[in-house]
PDB file of C-alpha atoms and ligand atoms in Angstrom:
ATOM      1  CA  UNK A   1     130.932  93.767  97.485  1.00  0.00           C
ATOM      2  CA  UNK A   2     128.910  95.368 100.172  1.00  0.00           C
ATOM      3  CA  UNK A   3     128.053  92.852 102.647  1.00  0.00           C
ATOM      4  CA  UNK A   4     123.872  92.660 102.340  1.00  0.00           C
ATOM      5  CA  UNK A   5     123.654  93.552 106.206  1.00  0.00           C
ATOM      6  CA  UNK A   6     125.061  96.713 105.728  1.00  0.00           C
ATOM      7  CA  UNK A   7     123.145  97.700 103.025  1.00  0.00           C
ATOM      8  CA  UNK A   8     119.977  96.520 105.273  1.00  0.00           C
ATOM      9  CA  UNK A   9     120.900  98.536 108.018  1.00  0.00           C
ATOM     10  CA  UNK A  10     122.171 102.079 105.851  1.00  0.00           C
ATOM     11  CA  UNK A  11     118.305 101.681 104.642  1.00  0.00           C
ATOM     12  CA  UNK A  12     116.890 101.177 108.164  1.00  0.00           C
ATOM     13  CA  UNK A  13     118.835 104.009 109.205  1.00  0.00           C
ATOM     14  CA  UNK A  14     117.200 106.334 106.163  1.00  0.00           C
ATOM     15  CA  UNK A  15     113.904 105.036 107.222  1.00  0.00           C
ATOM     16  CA  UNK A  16     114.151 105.395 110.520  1.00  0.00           C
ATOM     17  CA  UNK A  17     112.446 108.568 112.159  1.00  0.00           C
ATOM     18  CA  UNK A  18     111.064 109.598 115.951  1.00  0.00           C
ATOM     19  CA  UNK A  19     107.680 111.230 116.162  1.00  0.00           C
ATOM     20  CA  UNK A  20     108.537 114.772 114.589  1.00  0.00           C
ATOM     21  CA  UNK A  21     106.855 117.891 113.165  1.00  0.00           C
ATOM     22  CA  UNK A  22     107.753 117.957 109.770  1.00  0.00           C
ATOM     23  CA  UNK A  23     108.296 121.488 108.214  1.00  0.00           C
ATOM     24  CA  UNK A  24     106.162 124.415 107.900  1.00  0.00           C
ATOM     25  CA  UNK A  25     102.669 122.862 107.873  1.00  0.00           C
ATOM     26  CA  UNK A  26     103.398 120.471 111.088  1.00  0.00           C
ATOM     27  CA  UNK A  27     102.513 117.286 110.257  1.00  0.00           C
ATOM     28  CA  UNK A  28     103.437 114.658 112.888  1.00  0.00           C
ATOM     29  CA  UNK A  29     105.585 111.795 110.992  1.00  0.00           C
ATOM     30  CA  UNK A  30     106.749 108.957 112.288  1.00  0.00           C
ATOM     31  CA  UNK A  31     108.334 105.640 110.857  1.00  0.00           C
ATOM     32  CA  UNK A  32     105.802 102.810 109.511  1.00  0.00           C
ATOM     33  CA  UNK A  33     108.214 100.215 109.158  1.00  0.00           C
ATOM     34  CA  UNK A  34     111.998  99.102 109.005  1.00  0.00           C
ATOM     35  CA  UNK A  35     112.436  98.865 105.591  1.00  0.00           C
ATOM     36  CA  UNK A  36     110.417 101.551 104.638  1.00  0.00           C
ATOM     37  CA  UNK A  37     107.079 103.350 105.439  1.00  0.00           C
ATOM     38  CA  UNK A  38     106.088 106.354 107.277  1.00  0.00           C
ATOM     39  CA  UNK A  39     102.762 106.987 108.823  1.00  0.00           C
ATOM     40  CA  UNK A  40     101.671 110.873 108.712  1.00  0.00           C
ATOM     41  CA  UNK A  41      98.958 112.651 110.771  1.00  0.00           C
ATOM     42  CA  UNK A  42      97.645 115.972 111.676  1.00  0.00           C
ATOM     43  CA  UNK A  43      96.343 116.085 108.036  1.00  0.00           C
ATOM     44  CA  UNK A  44      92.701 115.942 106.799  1.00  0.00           C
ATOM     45  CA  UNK A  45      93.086 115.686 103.733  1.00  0.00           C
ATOM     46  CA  UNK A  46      88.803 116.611 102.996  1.00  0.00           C
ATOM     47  CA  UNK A  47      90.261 120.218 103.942  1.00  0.00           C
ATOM     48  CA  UNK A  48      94.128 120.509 103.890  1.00  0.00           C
ATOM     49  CA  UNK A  49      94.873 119.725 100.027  1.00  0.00           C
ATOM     50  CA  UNK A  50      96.983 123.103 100.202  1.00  0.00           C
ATOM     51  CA  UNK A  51      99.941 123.309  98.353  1.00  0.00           C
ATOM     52  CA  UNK A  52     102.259 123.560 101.235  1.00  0.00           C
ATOM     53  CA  UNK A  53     100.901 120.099 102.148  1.00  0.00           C
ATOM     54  CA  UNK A  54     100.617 118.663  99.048  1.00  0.00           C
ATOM     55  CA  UNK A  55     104.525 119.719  98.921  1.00  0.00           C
ATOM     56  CA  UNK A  56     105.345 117.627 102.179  1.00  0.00           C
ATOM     57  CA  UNK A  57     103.620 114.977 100.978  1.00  0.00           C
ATOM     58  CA  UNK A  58     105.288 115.019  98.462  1.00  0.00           C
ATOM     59  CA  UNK A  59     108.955 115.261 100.296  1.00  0.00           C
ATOM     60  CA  UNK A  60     108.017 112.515 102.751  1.00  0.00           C
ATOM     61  CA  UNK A  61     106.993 109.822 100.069  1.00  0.00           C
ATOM     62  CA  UNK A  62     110.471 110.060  97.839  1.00  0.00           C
ATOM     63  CA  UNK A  63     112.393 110.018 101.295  1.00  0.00           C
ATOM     64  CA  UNK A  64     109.970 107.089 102.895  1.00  0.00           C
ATOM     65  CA  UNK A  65     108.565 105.599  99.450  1.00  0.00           C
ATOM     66  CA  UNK A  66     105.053 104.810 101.507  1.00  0.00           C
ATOM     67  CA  UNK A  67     102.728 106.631 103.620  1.00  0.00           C
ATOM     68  CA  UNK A  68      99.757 106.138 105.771  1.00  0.00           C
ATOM     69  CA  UNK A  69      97.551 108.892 106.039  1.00  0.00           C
ATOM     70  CA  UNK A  70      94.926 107.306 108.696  1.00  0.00           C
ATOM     71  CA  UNK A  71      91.267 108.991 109.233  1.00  0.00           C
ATOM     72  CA  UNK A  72      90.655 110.117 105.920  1.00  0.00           C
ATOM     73  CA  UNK A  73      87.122 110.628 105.112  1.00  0.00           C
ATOM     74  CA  UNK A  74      87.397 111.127 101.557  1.00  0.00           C
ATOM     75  CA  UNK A  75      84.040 109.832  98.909  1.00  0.00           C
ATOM     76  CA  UNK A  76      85.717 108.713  95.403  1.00  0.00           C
ATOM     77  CA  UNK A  77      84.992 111.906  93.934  1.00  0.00           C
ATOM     78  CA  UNK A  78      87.126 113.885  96.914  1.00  0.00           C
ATOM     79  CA  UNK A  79      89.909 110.992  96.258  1.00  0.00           C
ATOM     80  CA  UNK A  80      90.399 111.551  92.660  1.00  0.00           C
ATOM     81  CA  UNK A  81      90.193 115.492  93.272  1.00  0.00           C
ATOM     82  CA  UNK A  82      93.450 114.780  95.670  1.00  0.00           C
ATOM     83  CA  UNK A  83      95.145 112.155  93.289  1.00  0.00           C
ATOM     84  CA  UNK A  84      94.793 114.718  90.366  1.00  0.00           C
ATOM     85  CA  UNK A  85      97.115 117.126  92.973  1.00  0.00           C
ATOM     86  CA  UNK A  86      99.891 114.642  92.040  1.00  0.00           C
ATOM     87  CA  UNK A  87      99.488 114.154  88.066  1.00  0.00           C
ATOM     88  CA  UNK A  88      97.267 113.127  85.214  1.00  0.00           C
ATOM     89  CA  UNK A  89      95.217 109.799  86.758  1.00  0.00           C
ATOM     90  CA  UNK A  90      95.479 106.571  84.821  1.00  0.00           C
ATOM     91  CA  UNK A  91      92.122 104.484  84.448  1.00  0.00           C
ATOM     92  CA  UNK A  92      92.257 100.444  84.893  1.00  0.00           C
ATOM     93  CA  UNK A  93      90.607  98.314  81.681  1.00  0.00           C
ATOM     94  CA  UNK A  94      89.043  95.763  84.631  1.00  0.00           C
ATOM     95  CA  UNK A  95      88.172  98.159  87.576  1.00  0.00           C
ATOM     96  CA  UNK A  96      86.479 100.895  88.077  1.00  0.00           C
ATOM     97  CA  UNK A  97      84.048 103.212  91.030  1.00  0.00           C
ATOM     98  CA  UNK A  98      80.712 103.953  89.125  1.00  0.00           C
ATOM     99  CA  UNK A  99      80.798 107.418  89.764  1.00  0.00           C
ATOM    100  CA  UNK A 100      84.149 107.728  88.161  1.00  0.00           C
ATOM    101  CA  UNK A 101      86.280 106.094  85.530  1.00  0.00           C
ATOM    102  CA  UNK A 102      89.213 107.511  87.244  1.00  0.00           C
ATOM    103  CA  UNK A 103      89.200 105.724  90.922  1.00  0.00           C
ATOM    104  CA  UNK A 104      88.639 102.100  91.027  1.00  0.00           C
ATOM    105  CA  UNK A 105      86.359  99.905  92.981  1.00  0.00           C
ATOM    106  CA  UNK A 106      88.534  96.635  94.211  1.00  0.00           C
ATOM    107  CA  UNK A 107      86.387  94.291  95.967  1.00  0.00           C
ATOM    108  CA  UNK A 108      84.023  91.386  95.371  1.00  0.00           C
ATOM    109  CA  UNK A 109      85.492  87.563  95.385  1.00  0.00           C
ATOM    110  CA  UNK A 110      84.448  86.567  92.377  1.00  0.00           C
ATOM    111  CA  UNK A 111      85.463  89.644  90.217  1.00  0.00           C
ATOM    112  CA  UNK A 112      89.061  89.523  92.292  1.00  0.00           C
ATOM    113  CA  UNK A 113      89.476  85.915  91.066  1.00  0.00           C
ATOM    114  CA  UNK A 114      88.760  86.481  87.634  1.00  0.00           C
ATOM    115  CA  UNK A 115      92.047  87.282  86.592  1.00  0.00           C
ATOM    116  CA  UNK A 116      94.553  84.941  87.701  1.00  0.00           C
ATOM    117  CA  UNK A 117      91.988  82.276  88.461  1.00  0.00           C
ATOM    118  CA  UNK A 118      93.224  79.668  91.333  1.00  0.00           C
ATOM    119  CA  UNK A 119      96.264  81.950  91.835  1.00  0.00           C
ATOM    120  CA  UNK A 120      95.331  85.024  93.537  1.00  0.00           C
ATOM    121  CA  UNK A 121      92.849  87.926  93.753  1.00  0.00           C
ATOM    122  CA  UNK A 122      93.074  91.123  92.018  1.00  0.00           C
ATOM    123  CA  UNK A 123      96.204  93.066  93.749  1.00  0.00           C
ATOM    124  CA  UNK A 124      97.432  89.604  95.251  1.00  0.00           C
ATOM    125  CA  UNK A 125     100.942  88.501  93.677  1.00  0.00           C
ATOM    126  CA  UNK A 126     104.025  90.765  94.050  1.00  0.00           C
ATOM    127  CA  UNK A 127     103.647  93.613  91.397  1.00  0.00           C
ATOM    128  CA  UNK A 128     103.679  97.336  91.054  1.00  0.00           C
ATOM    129  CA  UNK A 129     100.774  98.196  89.402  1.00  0.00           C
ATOM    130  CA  UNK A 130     100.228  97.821  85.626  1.00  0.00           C
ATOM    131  CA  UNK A 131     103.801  97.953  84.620  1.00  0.00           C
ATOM    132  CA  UNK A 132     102.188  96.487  81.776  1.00  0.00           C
ATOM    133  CA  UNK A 133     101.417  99.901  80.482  1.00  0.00           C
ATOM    134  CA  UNK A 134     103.298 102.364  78.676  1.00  0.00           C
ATOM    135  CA  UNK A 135     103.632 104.852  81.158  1.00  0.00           C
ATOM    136  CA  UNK A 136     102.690 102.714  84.017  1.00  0.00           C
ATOM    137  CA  UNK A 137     102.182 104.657  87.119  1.00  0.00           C
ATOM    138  CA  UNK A 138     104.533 106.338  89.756  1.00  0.00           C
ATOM    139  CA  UNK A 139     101.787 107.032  92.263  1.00  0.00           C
ATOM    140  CA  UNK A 140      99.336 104.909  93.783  1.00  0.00           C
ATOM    141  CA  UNK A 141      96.533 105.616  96.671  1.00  0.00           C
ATOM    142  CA  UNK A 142      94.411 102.971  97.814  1.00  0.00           C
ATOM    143  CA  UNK A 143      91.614 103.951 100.460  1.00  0.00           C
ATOM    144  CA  UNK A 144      90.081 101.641 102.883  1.00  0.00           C
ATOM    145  CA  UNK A 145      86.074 101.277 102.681  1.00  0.00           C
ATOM    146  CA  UNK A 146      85.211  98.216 103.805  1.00  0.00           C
ATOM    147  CA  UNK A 147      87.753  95.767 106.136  1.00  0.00           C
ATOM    148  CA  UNK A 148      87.772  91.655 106.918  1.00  0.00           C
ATOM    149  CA  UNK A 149      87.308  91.340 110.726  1.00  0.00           C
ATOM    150  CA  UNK A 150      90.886  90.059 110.509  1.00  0.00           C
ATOM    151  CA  UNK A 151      93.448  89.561 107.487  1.00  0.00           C
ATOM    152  CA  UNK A 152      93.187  91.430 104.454  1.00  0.00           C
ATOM    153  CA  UNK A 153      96.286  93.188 105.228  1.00  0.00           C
ATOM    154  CA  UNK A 154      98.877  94.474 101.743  1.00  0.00           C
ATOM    155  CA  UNK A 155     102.767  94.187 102.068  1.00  0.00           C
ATOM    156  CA  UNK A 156     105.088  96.570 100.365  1.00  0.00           C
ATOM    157  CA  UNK A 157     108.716  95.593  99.341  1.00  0.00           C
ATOM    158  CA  UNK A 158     111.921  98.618  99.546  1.00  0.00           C
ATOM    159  CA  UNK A 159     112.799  97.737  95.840  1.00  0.00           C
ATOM    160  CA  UNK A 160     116.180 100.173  96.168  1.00  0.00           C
ATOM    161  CA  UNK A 161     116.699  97.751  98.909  1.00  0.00           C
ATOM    162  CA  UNK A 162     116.246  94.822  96.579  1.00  0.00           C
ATOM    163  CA  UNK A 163     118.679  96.192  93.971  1.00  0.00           C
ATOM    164  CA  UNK A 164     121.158  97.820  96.421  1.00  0.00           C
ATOM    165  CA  UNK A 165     121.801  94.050  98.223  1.00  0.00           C
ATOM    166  CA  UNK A 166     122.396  92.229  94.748  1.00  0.00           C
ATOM    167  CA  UNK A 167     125.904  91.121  94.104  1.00  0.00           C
ATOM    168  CA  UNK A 168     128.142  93.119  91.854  1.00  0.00           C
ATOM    169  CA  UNK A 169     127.901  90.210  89.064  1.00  0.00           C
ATOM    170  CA  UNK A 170     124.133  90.235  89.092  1.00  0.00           C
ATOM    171  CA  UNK A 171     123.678  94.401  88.846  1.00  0.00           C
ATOM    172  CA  UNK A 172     126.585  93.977  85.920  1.00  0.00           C
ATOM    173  CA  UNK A 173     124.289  91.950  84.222  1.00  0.00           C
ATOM    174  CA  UNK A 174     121.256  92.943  84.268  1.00  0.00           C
ATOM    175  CA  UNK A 175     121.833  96.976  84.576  1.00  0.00           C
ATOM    176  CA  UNK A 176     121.319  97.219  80.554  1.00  0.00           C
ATOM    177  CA  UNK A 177     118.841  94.326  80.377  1.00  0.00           C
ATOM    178  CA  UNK A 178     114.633  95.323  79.292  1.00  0.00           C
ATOM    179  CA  UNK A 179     111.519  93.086  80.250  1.00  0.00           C
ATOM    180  CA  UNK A 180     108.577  91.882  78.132  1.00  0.00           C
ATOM    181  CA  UNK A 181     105.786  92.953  80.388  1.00  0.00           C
ATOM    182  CA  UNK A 182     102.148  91.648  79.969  1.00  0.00           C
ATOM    183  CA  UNK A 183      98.534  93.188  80.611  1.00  0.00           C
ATOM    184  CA  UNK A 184      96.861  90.419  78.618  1.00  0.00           C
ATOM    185  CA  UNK A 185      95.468  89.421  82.110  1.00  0.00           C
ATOM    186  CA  UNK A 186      93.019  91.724  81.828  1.00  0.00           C
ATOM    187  CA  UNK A 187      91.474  91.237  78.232  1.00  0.00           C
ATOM    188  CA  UNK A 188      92.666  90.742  74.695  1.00  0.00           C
ATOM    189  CA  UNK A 189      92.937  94.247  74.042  1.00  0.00           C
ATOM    190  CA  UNK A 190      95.152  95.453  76.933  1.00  0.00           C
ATOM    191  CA  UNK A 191      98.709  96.382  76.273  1.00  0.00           C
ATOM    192  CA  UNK A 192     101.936  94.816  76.697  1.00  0.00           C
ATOM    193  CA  UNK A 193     105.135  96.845  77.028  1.00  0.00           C
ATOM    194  CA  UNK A 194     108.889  96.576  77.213  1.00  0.00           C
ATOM    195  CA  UNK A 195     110.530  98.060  80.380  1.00  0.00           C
ATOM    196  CA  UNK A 196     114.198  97.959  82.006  1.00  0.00           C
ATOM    197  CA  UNK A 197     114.589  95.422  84.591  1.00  0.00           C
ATOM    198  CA  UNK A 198     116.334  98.337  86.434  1.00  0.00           C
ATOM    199  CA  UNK A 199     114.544 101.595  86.877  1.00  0.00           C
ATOM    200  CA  UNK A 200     116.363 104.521  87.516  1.00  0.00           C
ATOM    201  CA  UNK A 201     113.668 106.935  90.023  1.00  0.00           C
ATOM    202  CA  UNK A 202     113.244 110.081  87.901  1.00  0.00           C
ATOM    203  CA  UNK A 203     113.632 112.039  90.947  1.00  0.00           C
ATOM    204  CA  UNK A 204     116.108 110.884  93.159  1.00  0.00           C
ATOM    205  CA  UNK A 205     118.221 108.883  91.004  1.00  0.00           C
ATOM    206  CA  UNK A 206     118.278 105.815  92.451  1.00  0.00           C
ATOM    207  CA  UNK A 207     118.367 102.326  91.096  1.00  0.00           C
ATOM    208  CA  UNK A 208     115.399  99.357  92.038  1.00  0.00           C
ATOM    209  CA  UNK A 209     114.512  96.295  90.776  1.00  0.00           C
ATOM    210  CA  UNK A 210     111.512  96.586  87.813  1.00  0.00           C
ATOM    211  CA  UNK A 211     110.616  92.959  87.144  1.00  0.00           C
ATOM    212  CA  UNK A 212     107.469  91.465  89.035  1.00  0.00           C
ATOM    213  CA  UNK A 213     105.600  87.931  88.938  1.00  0.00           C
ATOM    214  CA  UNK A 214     102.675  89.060  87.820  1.00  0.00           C
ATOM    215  CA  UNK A 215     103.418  90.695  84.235  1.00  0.00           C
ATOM    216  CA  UNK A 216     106.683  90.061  83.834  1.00  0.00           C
ATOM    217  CA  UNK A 217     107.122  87.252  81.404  1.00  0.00           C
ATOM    218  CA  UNK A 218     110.436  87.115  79.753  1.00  0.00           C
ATOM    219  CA  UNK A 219     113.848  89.267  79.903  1.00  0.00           C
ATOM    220  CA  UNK A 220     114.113  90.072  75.877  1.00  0.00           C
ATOM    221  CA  UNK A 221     116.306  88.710  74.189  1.00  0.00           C
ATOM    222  CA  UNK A 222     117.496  85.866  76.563  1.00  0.00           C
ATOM    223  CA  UNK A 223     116.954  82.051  76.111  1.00  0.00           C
ATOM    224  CA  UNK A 224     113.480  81.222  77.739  1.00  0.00           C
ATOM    225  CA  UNK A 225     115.166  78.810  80.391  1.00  0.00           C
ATOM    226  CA  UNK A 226     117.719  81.588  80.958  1.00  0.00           C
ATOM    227  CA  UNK A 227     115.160  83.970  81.225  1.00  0.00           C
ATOM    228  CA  UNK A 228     113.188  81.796  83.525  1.00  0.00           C
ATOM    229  CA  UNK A 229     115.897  80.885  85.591  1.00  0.00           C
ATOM    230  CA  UNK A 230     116.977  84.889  85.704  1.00  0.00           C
ATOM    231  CA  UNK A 231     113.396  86.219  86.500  1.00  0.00           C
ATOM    232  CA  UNK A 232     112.735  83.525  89.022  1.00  0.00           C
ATOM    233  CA  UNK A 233     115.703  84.512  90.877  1.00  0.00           C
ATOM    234  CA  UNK A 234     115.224  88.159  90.814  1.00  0.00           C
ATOM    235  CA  UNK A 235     111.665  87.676  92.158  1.00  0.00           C
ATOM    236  CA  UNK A 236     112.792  85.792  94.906  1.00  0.00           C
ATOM    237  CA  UNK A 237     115.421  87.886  96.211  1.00  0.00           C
ATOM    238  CA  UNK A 238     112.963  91.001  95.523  1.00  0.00           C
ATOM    239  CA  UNK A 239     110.344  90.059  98.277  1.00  0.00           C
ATOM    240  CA  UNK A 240     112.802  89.100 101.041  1.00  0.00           C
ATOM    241  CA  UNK A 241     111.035  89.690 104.206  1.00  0.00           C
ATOM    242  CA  UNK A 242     114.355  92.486 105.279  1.00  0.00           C
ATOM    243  CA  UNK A 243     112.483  94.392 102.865  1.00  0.00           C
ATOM    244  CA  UNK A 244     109.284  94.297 103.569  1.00  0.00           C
ATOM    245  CA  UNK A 245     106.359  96.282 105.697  1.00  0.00           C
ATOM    246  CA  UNK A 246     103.400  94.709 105.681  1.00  0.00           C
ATOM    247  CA  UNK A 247     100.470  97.153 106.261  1.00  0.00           C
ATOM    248  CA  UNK A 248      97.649  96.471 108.882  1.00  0.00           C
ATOM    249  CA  UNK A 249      94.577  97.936 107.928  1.00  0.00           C
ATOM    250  CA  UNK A 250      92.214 100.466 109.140  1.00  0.00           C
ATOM    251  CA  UNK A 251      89.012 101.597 107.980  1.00  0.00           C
ATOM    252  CA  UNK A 252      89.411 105.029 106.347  1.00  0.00           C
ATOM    253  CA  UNK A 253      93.636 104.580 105.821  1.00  0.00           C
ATOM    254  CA  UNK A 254      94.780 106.036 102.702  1.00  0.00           C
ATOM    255  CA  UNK A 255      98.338 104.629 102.028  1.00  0.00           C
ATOM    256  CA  UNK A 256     100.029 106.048  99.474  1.00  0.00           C
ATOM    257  CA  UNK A 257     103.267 104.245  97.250  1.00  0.00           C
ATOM    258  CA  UNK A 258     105.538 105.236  94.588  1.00  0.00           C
ATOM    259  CA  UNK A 259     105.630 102.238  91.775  1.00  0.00           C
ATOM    260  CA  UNK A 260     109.312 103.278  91.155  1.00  0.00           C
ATOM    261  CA  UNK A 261     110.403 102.269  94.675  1.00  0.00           C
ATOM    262  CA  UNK A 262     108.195  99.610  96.143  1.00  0.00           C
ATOM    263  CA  UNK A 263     105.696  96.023  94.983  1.00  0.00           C
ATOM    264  CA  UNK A 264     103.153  95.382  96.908  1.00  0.00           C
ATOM    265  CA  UNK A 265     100.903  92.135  97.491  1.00  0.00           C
ATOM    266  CA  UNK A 266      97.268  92.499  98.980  1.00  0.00           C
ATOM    267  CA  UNK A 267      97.257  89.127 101.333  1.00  0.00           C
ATOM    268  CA  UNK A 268      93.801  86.937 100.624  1.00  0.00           C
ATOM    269  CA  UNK A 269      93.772  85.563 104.356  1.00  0.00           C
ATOM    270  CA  UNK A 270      90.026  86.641 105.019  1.00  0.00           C
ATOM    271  CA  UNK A 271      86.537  85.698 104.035  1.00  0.00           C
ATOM    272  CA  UNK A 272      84.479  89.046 104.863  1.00  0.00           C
ATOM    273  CA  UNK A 273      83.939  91.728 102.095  1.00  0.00           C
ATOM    274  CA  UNK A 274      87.266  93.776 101.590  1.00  0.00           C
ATOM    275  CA  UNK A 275      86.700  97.107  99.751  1.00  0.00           C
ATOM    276  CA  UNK A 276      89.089  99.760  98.211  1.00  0.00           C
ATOM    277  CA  UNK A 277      89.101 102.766  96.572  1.00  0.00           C
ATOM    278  CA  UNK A 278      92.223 103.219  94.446  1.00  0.00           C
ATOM    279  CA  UNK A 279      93.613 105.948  92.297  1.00  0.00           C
ATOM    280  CA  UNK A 280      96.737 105.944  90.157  1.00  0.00           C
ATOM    281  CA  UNK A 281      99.077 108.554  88.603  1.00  0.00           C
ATOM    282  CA  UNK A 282     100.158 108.124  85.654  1.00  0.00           C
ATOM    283  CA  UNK A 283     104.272 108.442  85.492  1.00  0.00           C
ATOM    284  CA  UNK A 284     106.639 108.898  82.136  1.00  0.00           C
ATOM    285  CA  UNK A 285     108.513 106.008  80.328  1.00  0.00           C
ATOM    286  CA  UNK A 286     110.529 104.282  83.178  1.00  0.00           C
ATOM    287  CA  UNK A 287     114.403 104.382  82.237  1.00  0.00           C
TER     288      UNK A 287
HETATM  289  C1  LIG B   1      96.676  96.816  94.363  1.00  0.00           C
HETATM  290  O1  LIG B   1      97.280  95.922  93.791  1.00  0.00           O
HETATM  291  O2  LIG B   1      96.900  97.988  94.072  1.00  0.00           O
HETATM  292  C2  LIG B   1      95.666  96.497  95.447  1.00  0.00           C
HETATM  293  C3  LIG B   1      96.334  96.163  96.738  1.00  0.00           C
HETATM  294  C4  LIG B   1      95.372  95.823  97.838  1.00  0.00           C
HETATM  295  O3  LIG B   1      94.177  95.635  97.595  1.00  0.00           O
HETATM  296  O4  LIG B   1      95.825  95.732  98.987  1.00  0.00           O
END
């Protein structure tokens, strides 16, 4: 077995990166956090959307699995132009900007409470995003409008990391196992889906964890207090804090994440109006 420090500090050392020009358009990059992250900048993104950038982009996020592009002054309409860049965009059945179905307006306490009432806001609980769906998506950008004086802040957790530092046993048992996953949160209508527990990324192959708290609900096939017991465990080990970054926000930040790779929790620590703009590409059937 590889001893989980190890495997902690082979993914620091992936992660890790001085302040360098990356490649032929010369952005400056340089690590966001330990676990994973980097935060990119000498790129507006109003002007550069290029495909030499777009390419880098592109690069950086399967090597870093996050990034923060600060100072973007982008309206919704200029965000979804730049999400489209990356693949067809997914619309959300509970959220979305008036000007477009296709970038959604998160904000507003009592519309972030509605659905998982006394729990957490909208985007609060570890999840990647609607993994409920289909084809949930790879890609997601969230854009900071409107900030809390203090708190509001969203962690993101390395879920190669997660998988990587299981025990043999545990990857031997759950590398074949699927997931019943659940959008009934957000209305009647909404689908449900059936995923792996273990995604393999499309792109570079590797293995992460697939299960989250918020719409996962039972491993098929398994006894419910097996299940329980099973999915409990995973989640726990999933969001240990060697694997986290937890993003402070600034107004105009657009942080990127791939779904494949990373969950996420938005932290409800504040009482002033917290506003995002998100966008989300849609991916294939996760294998
Ligand atoms: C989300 O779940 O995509 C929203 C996260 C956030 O508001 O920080």
């Amino acid at each position: 077995m590889v001893p989980f420090l190890s495997m902690v500090e082979k993914t620091m050392a992936e992660n890790a990166l001085d302040m360098s020009l990356d490649g032929e358009v010369g952005l400056a990059v340089r690590e966001a956090g330990v676990a994973l992250g980097a935060r990119v900048e000498g790129v507006d993104l109003a002007r550069d959307g290029d495909d030499d950038t777009i390419a880098e982009l592109r690069e950086l996020l399967l090597a870093h699995h996050l990034l923060v592009l600060p100072e973007q002054r982008l309206s919704a309409l200029e965000l979804e132009r730049f999400g489209r860049r990356w693949g067809d965009l997914l619309t959300h059945p509970a959220t979305r900007h008036r000007e477009t179905d296709f970038v959604q307006w998160i904000g507003g306490k009592e519309r972030m409470f509605k659905f998982f009432p006394g729990v957490h806001p909208f985007g609060g609980g570890w999840h990647s995003d609607m993994t409920w769906h289909a084809t949930p998506p790879i890609i997601t950008g969230l854009h900071a409008q409107r900030l809390p004086k203090s708190g509001g802040d969203t962690a993101f957790a390395n879920q190669h990391l997660a998988y990587d530092t299981l025990d043999e046993e545990t990857r031997a048992r759950i590398g074949t196992l699927n997931a019943f996953h659940t959008g009934k949160v957000f209305g009647p209508e909404v689908e449900d889906s059936v995923h792996p527990v273990v995604r393999t990324h499309e792109e570079s192959g590797r293995k992460a964890l697939y299960v989250n708290g918020n719409f996962t609900k039972h491993i098929i096939g398994m006894p419910p207090d097996e299940s329980e017991a099973l999915l409990y465990r995973l989640f726990s080990h999933a969001t240990r804090p060697e694997f986290v970054y937890r993003h402070h926000w600034q107004l105009h930040d657009l942080v990127l994440w791939d779904n494949r790779s990373v969950m996420h929790y938005a932290i409800a620590d504040y009482e002033e109006p917290r506003i995002m703009h998100r966008i989300v590409v849609q991916g294939g059937v996760p294998r």
